[in-house]
């Protein structure tokens, strides 16, 4: 006997279908049942579980193994203390590139699998808001990105710690004041990478809410990543004398697309380069604002979409 879905355990009965209208194409209104964060959490949990079932987390293990193997290759070189910064740059570069790829692929796959398998129709026939469905999918992607960043940041910190210990033993004069790496910066940088991937996940959720194919979503996602990473270069080029027309064109782009360069303030391992708390709060507000706007637009878009 099939057990009932946990998403149907609400006090209010499901809305009755209107004659001549397909009930599964409408999500419940405010008058039938209220917005529930519990249903959002359940959808997010199911999204993360589906990602694990599709072996997306195997991608994380492969990246971790690649970092460990590459650290063995770096042992053949002796860069002094600068080798630690080189290791950190390689680790965060891999986290940014492969993390973006993971968020784009996971959002497209997990969103469109619900629609293609018709499970979204079954879910929305219950007292579940379409906004809850969107936020639940976004929460699952954020959790997946968080696991990715936590694993790679911890692994990178372990690699740098081991390598720094070996260099301190081989070249003690390069470390007159003890350890040179400031590991709190490392974990701050990992958290900011998570925030950046969460912003990307919100933008991808927005794209998936109106896109008709998975291929279009993936292609648009990589296009958005390139724009967001190169936006600061375009701003600098226009500020050096592109004229009024360039400034008018660049201004809307700086508002529509976030600047991913602002999330790299903690990439240095030096203690003197530790980010100020005000800067961290400002960046969290910057990223949170884009996430709120993107998720609100995604909920509105999905609300008017026929599935």
PDB file of C-alpha atoms in Angstrom, residues 70-205:
ATOM      1  CA  UNK A  70      47.714  18.030  -7.283  1.00  0.00           C
ATOM      2  CA  UNK A  71      49.093  18.808  -3.834  1.00  0.00           C
ATOM      3  CA  UNK A  72      51.430  15.832  -4.206  1.00  0.00           C
ATOM      4  CA  UNK A  73      52.696  17.292  -7.484  1.00  0.00           C
ATOM      5  CA  UNK A  74      53.313  20.692  -5.870  1.00  0.00           C
ATOM      6  CA  UNK A  75      55.672  19.019  -3.391  1.00  0.00           C
ATOM      7  CA  UNK A  76      58.312  18.912  -6.135  1.00  0.00           C
ATOM      8  CA  UNK A  77      58.580  22.704  -6.050  1.00  0.00           C
ATOM      9  CA  UNK A  78      59.912  25.033  -3.382  1.00  0.00           C
ATOM     10  CA  UNK A  79      58.258  28.431  -3.606  1.00  0.00           C
ATOM     11  CA  UNK A  80      58.638  29.282   0.076  1.00  0.00           C
ATOM     12  CA  UNK A  81      55.633  30.914   1.691  1.00  0.00           C
ATOM     13  CA  UNK A  82      54.237  31.998  -1.705  1.00  0.00           C
ATOM     14  CA  UNK A  83      53.468  28.353  -2.513  1.00  0.00           C
ATOM     15  CA  UNK A  84      50.686  28.444   0.067  1.00  0.00           C
ATOM     16  CA  UNK A  85      49.008  31.349  -1.716  1.00  0.00           C
ATOM     17  CA  UNK A  86      49.388  29.480  -4.992  1.00  0.00           C
ATOM     18  CA  UNK A  87      47.679  26.429  -3.485  1.00  0.00           C
ATOM     19  CA  UNK A  88      44.861  28.604  -2.129  1.00  0.00           C
ATOM     20  CA  UNK A  89      44.359  30.293  -5.508  1.00  0.00           C
ATOM     21  CA  UNK A  90      44.194  26.914  -7.260  1.00  0.00           C
ATOM     22  CA  UNK A  91      41.712  25.604  -4.703  1.00  0.00           C
ATOM     23  CA  UNK A  92      39.394  28.600  -4.879  1.00  0.00           C
ATOM     24  CA  UNK A  93      39.674  28.685  -8.657  1.00  0.00           C
ATOM     25  CA  UNK A  94      38.545  25.068  -8.795  1.00  0.00           C
ATOM     26  CA  UNK A  95      35.790  25.814  -6.294  1.00  0.00           C
ATOM     27  CA  UNK A  96      34.514  28.733  -8.375  1.00  0.00           C
ATOM     28  CA  UNK A  97      34.616  26.977 -11.743  1.00  0.00           C
ATOM     29  CA  UNK A  98      33.406  23.523 -10.782  1.00  0.00           C
ATOM     30  CA  UNK A  99      30.998  24.914  -8.196  1.00  0.00           C
ATOM     31  CA  UNK A 100      29.352  27.085 -10.831  1.00  0.00           C
ATOM     32  CA  UNK A 101      29.133  24.091 -13.158  1.00  0.00           C
ATOM     33  CA  UNK A 102      27.587  22.004 -10.385  1.00  0.00           C
ATOM     34  CA  UNK A 103      24.964  24.639  -9.510  1.00  0.00           C
ATOM     35  CA  UNK A 104      24.011  25.183 -13.153  1.00  0.00           C
ATOM     36  CA  UNK A 105      23.764  21.475 -13.983  1.00  0.00           C
ATOM     37  CA  UNK A 106      21.972  20.580 -10.743  1.00  0.00           C
ATOM     38  CA  UNK A 107      19.389  23.361 -11.036  1.00  0.00           C
ATOM     39  CA  UNK A 108      18.557  22.503 -14.635  1.00  0.00           C
ATOM     40  CA  UNK A 109      18.472  18.747 -14.065  1.00  0.00           C
ATOM     41  CA  UNK A 110      16.492  18.746 -10.807  1.00  0.00           C
ATOM     42  CA  UNK A 111      13.987  21.359 -11.988  1.00  0.00           C
ATOM     43  CA  UNK A 112      13.208  19.893 -15.381  1.00  0.00           C
ATOM     44  CA  UNK A 113      13.172  16.310 -14.109  1.00  0.00           C
ATOM     45  CA  UNK A 114      10.187  17.274 -11.948  1.00  0.00           C
ATOM     46  CA  UNK A 115       8.360  18.663 -14.984  1.00  0.00           C
ATOM     47  CA  UNK A 116       9.322  15.931 -17.458  1.00  0.00           C
ATOM     48  CA  UNK A 117       8.407  13.140 -15.025  1.00  0.00           C
ATOM     49  CA  UNK A 118       5.094  14.909 -14.248  1.00  0.00           C
ATOM     50  CA  UNK A 119       5.841  14.821 -10.520  1.00  0.00           C
ATOM     51  CA  UNK A 120       5.466  18.595 -10.373  1.00  0.00           C
ATOM     52  CA  UNK A 121       1.821  18.245 -11.428  1.00  0.00           C
ATOM     53  CA  UNK A 122       1.169  15.730  -8.668  1.00  0.00           C
ATOM     54  CA  UNK A 123       2.892  17.922  -6.108  1.00  0.00           C
ATOM     55  CA  UNK A 124       1.109  21.123  -7.114  1.00  0.00           C
ATOM     56  CA  UNK A 125      -2.264  19.348  -7.077  1.00  0.00           C
ATOM     57  CA  UNK A 126      -1.841  19.189  -3.302  1.00  0.00           C
ATOM     58  CA  UNK A 127      -2.042  22.296  -1.096  1.00  0.00           C
ATOM     59  CA  UNK A 128       1.424  23.466  -2.165  1.00  0.00           C
ATOM     60  CA  UNK A 129       2.068  26.955  -3.438  1.00  0.00           C
ATOM     61  CA  UNK A 130       4.133  27.395  -6.552  1.00  0.00           C
ATOM     62  CA  UNK A 131       6.255  29.833  -4.562  1.00  0.00           C
ATOM     63  CA  UNK A 132       6.891  27.040  -2.061  1.00  0.00           C
ATOM     64  CA  UNK A 133       7.960  24.767  -4.908  1.00  0.00           C
ATOM     65  CA  UNK A 134      10.401  27.408  -6.221  1.00  0.00           C
ATOM     66  CA  UNK A 135      11.829  28.208  -2.788  1.00  0.00           C
ATOM     67  CA  UNK A 136      12.143  24.520  -1.962  1.00  0.00           C
ATOM     68  CA  UNK A 137      14.126  23.870  -5.131  1.00  0.00           C
ATOM     69  CA  UNK A 138      16.317  26.879  -4.385  1.00  0.00           C
ATOM     70  CA  UNK A 139      16.881  25.686  -0.793  1.00  0.00           C
ATOM     71  CA  UNK A 140      17.994  22.281  -2.063  1.00  0.00           C
ATOM     72  CA  UNK A 141      20.494  23.878  -4.454  1.00  0.00           C
ATOM     73  CA  UNK A 142      21.825  26.122  -1.675  1.00  0.00           C
ATOM     74  CA  UNK A 143      22.300  23.067   0.561  1.00  0.00           C
ATOM     75  CA  UNK A 144      24.114  21.236  -2.243  1.00  0.00           C
ATOM     76  CA  UNK A 145      26.412  24.234  -2.823  1.00  0.00           C
ATOM     77  CA  UNK A 146      27.022  24.468   0.928  1.00  0.00           C
ATOM     78  CA  UNK A 147      28.139  20.830   1.120  1.00  0.00           C
ATOM     79  CA  UNK A 148      30.386  21.381  -1.892  1.00  0.00           C
ATOM     80  CA  UNK A 149      32.066  24.483  -0.430  1.00  0.00           C
ATOM     81  CA  UNK A 150      32.397  22.991   3.063  1.00  0.00           C
ATOM     82  CA  UNK A 151      34.101  19.826   1.799  1.00  0.00           C
ATOM     83  CA  UNK A 152      36.486  21.602  -0.549  1.00  0.00           C
ATOM     84  CA  UNK A 153      37.344  24.370   1.929  1.00  0.00           C
ATOM     85  CA  UNK A 154      38.090  21.841   4.671  1.00  0.00           C
ATOM     86  CA  UNK A 155      40.174  19.724   2.308  1.00  0.00           C
ATOM     87  CA  UNK A 156      42.045  22.780   1.032  1.00  0.00           C
ATOM     88  CA  UNK A 157      42.777  23.929   4.597  1.00  0.00           C
ATOM     89  CA  UNK A 158      44.139  20.467   5.434  1.00  0.00           C
ATOM     90  CA  UNK A 159      46.367  20.457   2.340  1.00  0.00           C
ATOM     91  CA  UNK A 160      47.741  23.934   3.105  1.00  0.00           C
ATOM     92  CA  UNK A 161      48.304  23.008   6.773  1.00  0.00           C
ATOM     93  CA  UNK A 162      50.286  19.886   5.865  1.00  0.00           C
ATOM     94  CA  UNK A 163      52.305  21.660   3.196  1.00  0.00           C
ATOM     95  CA  UNK A 164      53.014  24.630   5.456  1.00  0.00           C
ATOM     96  CA  UNK A 165      54.256  22.283   8.163  1.00  0.00           C
ATOM     97  CA  UNK A 166      56.659  20.642   5.712  1.00  0.00           C
ATOM     98  CA  UNK A 167      57.955  23.982   4.424  1.00  0.00           C
ATOM     99  CA  UNK A 168      58.453  25.252   7.986  1.00  0.00           C
ATOM    100  CA  UNK A 169      60.621  22.221   8.655  1.00  0.00           C
ATOM    101  CA  UNK A 170      62.607  22.595   5.404  1.00  0.00           C
ATOM    102  CA  UNK A 171      62.882  26.415   5.275  1.00  0.00           C
ATOM    103  CA  UNK A 172      62.455  27.681   8.850  1.00  0.00           C
ATOM    104  CA  UNK A 173      63.949  31.096   8.034  1.00  0.00           C
ATOM    105  CA  UNK A 174      60.960  31.819   5.773  1.00  0.00           C
ATOM    106  CA  UNK A 175      58.635  31.715   8.820  1.00  0.00           C
ATOM    107  CA  UNK A 176      60.256  33.935  11.468  1.00  0.00           C
ATOM    108  CA  UNK A 177      56.938  34.567  13.213  1.00  0.00           C
ATOM    109  CA  UNK A 178      55.499  31.064  13.042  1.00  0.00           C
ATOM    110  CA  UNK A 179      52.760  30.021  10.636  1.00  0.00           C
ATOM    111  CA  UNK A 180      52.140  32.520   7.846  1.00  0.00           C
ATOM    112  CA  UNK A 181      48.733  31.301   6.670  1.00  0.00           C
ATOM    113  CA  UNK A 182      45.703  32.900   8.310  1.00  0.00           C
ATOM    114  CA  UNK A 183      43.192  30.043   8.242  1.00  0.00           C
ATOM    115  CA  UNK A 184      40.212  32.128   9.298  1.00  0.00           C
ATOM    116  CA  UNK A 185      40.586  33.978   5.975  1.00  0.00           C
ATOM    117  CA  UNK A 186      40.431  30.610   4.258  1.00  0.00           C
ATOM    118  CA  UNK A 187      37.104  29.713   5.818  1.00  0.00           C
ATOM    119  CA  UNK A 188      35.745  33.235   5.266  1.00  0.00           C
ATOM    120  CA  UNK A 189      36.632  32.834   1.584  1.00  0.00           C
ATOM    121  CA  UNK A 190      34.884  29.450   1.487  1.00  0.00           C
ATOM    122  CA  UNK A 191      31.754  30.971   3.022  1.00  0.00           C
ATOM    123  CA  UNK A 192      31.790  33.790   0.471  1.00  0.00           C
ATOM    124  CA  UNK A 193      32.159  31.229  -2.306  1.00  0.00           C
ATOM    125  CA  UNK A 194      29.032  29.552  -0.938  1.00  0.00           C
ATOM    126  CA  UNK A 195      27.229  32.904  -0.944  1.00  0.00           C
ATOM    127  CA  UNK A 196      28.300  33.514  -4.548  1.00  0.00           C
ATOM    128  CA  UNK A 197      27.086  30.062  -5.625  1.00  0.00           C
ATOM    129  CA  UNK A 198      23.812  30.692  -3.780  1.00  0.00           C
ATOM    130  CA  UNK A 199      23.316  33.906  -5.772  1.00  0.00           C
ATOM    131  CA  UNK A 200      24.032  31.937  -8.935  1.00  0.00           C
ATOM    132  CA  UNK A 201      21.524  29.309  -7.809  1.00  0.00           C
ATOM    133  CA  UNK A 202      18.863  32.002  -7.406  1.00  0.00           C
ATOM    134  CA  UNK A 203      19.565  33.342 -10.886  1.00  0.00           C
ATOM    135  CA  UNK A 204      19.438  29.808 -12.306  1.00  0.00           C
ATOM    136  CA  UNK A 205      16.120  29.186 -10.543  1.00  0.00           C
TER     137      UNK A 205
END
